[in-house]
Every structure is written in C-alpha cells, then in structure tokens.
Amino acid sequence: MFKIYRKVFMTIAFKHKKSLGQNFLINKKILHKISSLKDFKNQEIVEVGPGKGYLTEFIIKKKPSKLILIEKDKTLNTILSNLIKNKDTKIKLIIGDALKISINKLSEKKIILIGNLPYNIATTLILNWLRYINSFKSIIVMVQKEVASRLSAEKKTKHYGRISVLIQVVADVKVKFDIAPENFFPQPKVYSSIIEIIPKKKIEFDYHKLDKFLKVSFMHKRKTLKNNLSKIGTNIEEKIFKCGIDPALRPEEISPNQFIKLSEELL
C-alpha cells in the first residue's frame, strides 16, 4: 500500500524533526479520501504543512484555480519546488512559519484551508485562524484525536471547555474520520482525526471579550459559575440570573450561546 512513498524516504536523505511535529501521512487511500472531502476545482486553496507533498499531489489533481503551500521546514524546499514545477495550476510556495503568517491576506477571495497540523501547535494555529474566520469557506485539517474531541465537544461532556466554546460560537465543527498511527511515517503514538471547520454566516458579538470571559469562567472547571466569576465585578449572581442561567451551574453545563450572553452582560 505504501510502496511508492516509502521508496521516497529511502532514496532522499531527510531527517525528521520532532520539534516540528513531522509525521507524514503515507496511506494513499486516506490521502485520496481527504482530497475528496470538498470540490476543490476552481477554488483557492492554502495547504499548511505540505511536508513532502503527498497530499499536495492529490489536491493538484482536483484542479484548484490557485494553490498556496506554507511549509516551515527549509530542507523541504527543493522537494516541494520540484513537485509543483510545470503544473497547470497556479502554485506558490512559502517557506515560513504558519503561526506568523496572516493567511487572510494571501487572497482577496475566501479560501479553503487544508493541512496536516503539527500536534504541538495545532490548537494555537486554529485559534489564530478563528480571528478572521470569515476569510475561509472551509478549514479541513488533521489534528490529534484528543484535540478533535475538545474542539467538537458538547456541553456536559468530558472534553467541553474554553476551546470548544471559542470555536463553536463562530463555526460548526465536524469530525470526519480517525486515522491510526500505522498510516504515518514516522508513526505517532496517538490517533489522529480529520476535522472540518465551517464558518457561521453571522458573528455579532465581541469575540475578544468572550475569550477573556471564558478564561475566567473555566479557570476552575469543577467550581460553580458564580464562584469562578466572583472577582470580576459586583452583583454577579443577580446578573447571571438576569441572563436566565442558574449561577450554581458549572461552566461545563453552559452552552456557547449562553456564554455569549453572559460575557455581554458581565463585562
């Protein structure tokens, strides 16, 4: 199944960098499955972390109007440059850190973002992109399974927290499928998940105020809402009641929309 891609690893000198979280997906069937999640034809695509370009090859076959690759590892420059040479699709390669690149400024049109995100910075990357979520048509990324669970968690569940709320107030999160470690080289110790983040049409609240409010609300997850919020002002219990919410509830029992209402009332 992996014959072609394993051969590449054997013939091209390359040292995987743990600091960059490099675990390359080498199962062609799964790569094809990912590239088939959306119709990429005539769309503007940004791929974060293309690595050696295995998913890139499948995306190019879908004939996007424009493809931008963002890769941090400079040693992959030659491999990727050779891969995208003489292709019909307009392709741009950026060697740089996705954490420091404002992806919303790379195109005047709404883009589809796709990528295999390093486990150690996946959450940070996604939170950065949420700041300009309306620049995307869709975000399809591979993350650690536990991260996918946190992003998609519903209230009153184990993984529900600040991150769940922050993403769900601006987008719908769908876990598409899980991927076992043996489909990567080198193999990670955990399962991965493919998720799709679909922006909501209207966002009519102060996102930064909400984030500030959530940090306080979830500071002590097992404490009640009124106890966690006791230091941010006066008449806290009364204000929580005013929002139609029981102050004795824990933060994990409050829905994303209720948190919006609370942040607007209490801050």
mmCIF file of N, CA and C in Angstrom, residues 27-37 54-55 58-59:
data_model
loop_
_atom_site.group_PDB
_atom_site.id
_atom_site.type_symbol
_atom_site.label_atom_id
_atom_site.label_comp_id
_atom_site.label_asym_id
_atom_site.label_seq_id
_atom_site.Cartn_x
_atom_site.Cartn_y
_atom_site.Cartn_z
ATOM 1 N N ASN A 27 -0.488 6.862 3.574
ATOM 2 C CA ASN A 27 -1.502 5.952 3.041
ATOM 3 C C ASN A 27 -2.259 6.647 1.907
ATOM 4 N N LYS A 28 -2.076 6.171 0.681
ATOM 5 C CA LYS A 28 -2.666 6.832 -0.488
ATOM 6 C C LYS A 28 -4.195 6.844 -0.451
ATOM 7 N N LYS A 29 -4.779 5.779 0.075
ATOM 8 C CA LYS A 29 -6.240 5.714 0.119
ATOM 9 C C LYS A 29 -6.800 6.807 1.029
ATOM 10 N N ILE A 30 -6.123 7.028 2.134
ATOM 11 C CA ILE A 30 -6.575 8.073 3.058
ATOM 12 C C ILE A 30 -6.300 9.457 2.482
ATOM 13 N N LEU A 31 -5.171 9.631 1.821
ATOM 14 C CA LEU A 31 -4.865 10.901 1.171
ATOM 15 C C LEU A 31 -5.927 11.237 0.125
ATOM 16 N N HIS A 32 -6.322 10.233 -0.636
ATOM 17 C CA HIS A 32 -7.376 10.426 -1.637
ATOM 18 C C HIS A 32 -8.707 10.773 -0.956
ATOM 19 N N LYS A 33 -8.985 10.106 0.157
ATOM 20 C CA LYS A 33 -10.226 10.352 0.893
ATOM 21 C C LYS A 33 -10.289 11.794 1.397
ATOM 22 N N ILE A 34 -9.164 12.304 1.890
ATOM 23 C CA ILE A 34 -9.103 13.686 2.380
ATOM 24 C C ILE A 34 -9.333 14.663 1.223
ATOM 25 N N SER A 35 -8.676 14.403 0.109
ATOM 26 C CA SER A 35 -8.783 15.310 -1.040
ATOM 27 C C SER A 35 -10.159 15.254 -1.695
ATOM 28 N N SER A 36 -10.969 14.277 -1.308
ATOM 29 C CA SER A 36 -12.311 14.137 -1.868
ATOM 30 C C SER A 36 -13.404 14.693 -0.949
ATOM 31 N N LEU A 37 -13.004 15.278 0.159
ATOM 32 C CA LEU A 37 -13.986 15.814 1.107
ATOM 33 C C LEU A 37 -14.676 17.071 0.575
ATOM 34 N N TYR A 54 2.723 14.865 -0.394
ATOM 35 C CA TYR A 54 1.889 13.706 -0.726
ATOM 36 C C TYR A 54 0.417 14.099 -0.900
ATOM 37 N N LEU A 55 -0.112 14.896 0.027
ATOM 38 C CA LEU A 55 -1.485 15.377 -0.127
ATOM 39 C C LEU A 55 -1.555 16.421 -1.237
ATOM 40 N N PHE A 58 -2.482 15.113 -4.632
ATOM 41 C CA PHE A 58 -3.909 14.813 -4.802
ATOM 42 C C PHE A 58 -4.722 16.094 -4.984
ATOM 43 N N ILE A 59 -4.339 17.155 -4.285
ATOM 44 C CA ILE A 59 -5.053 18.438 -4.412
ATOM 45 C C ILE A 59 -4.875 19.005 -5.811
#
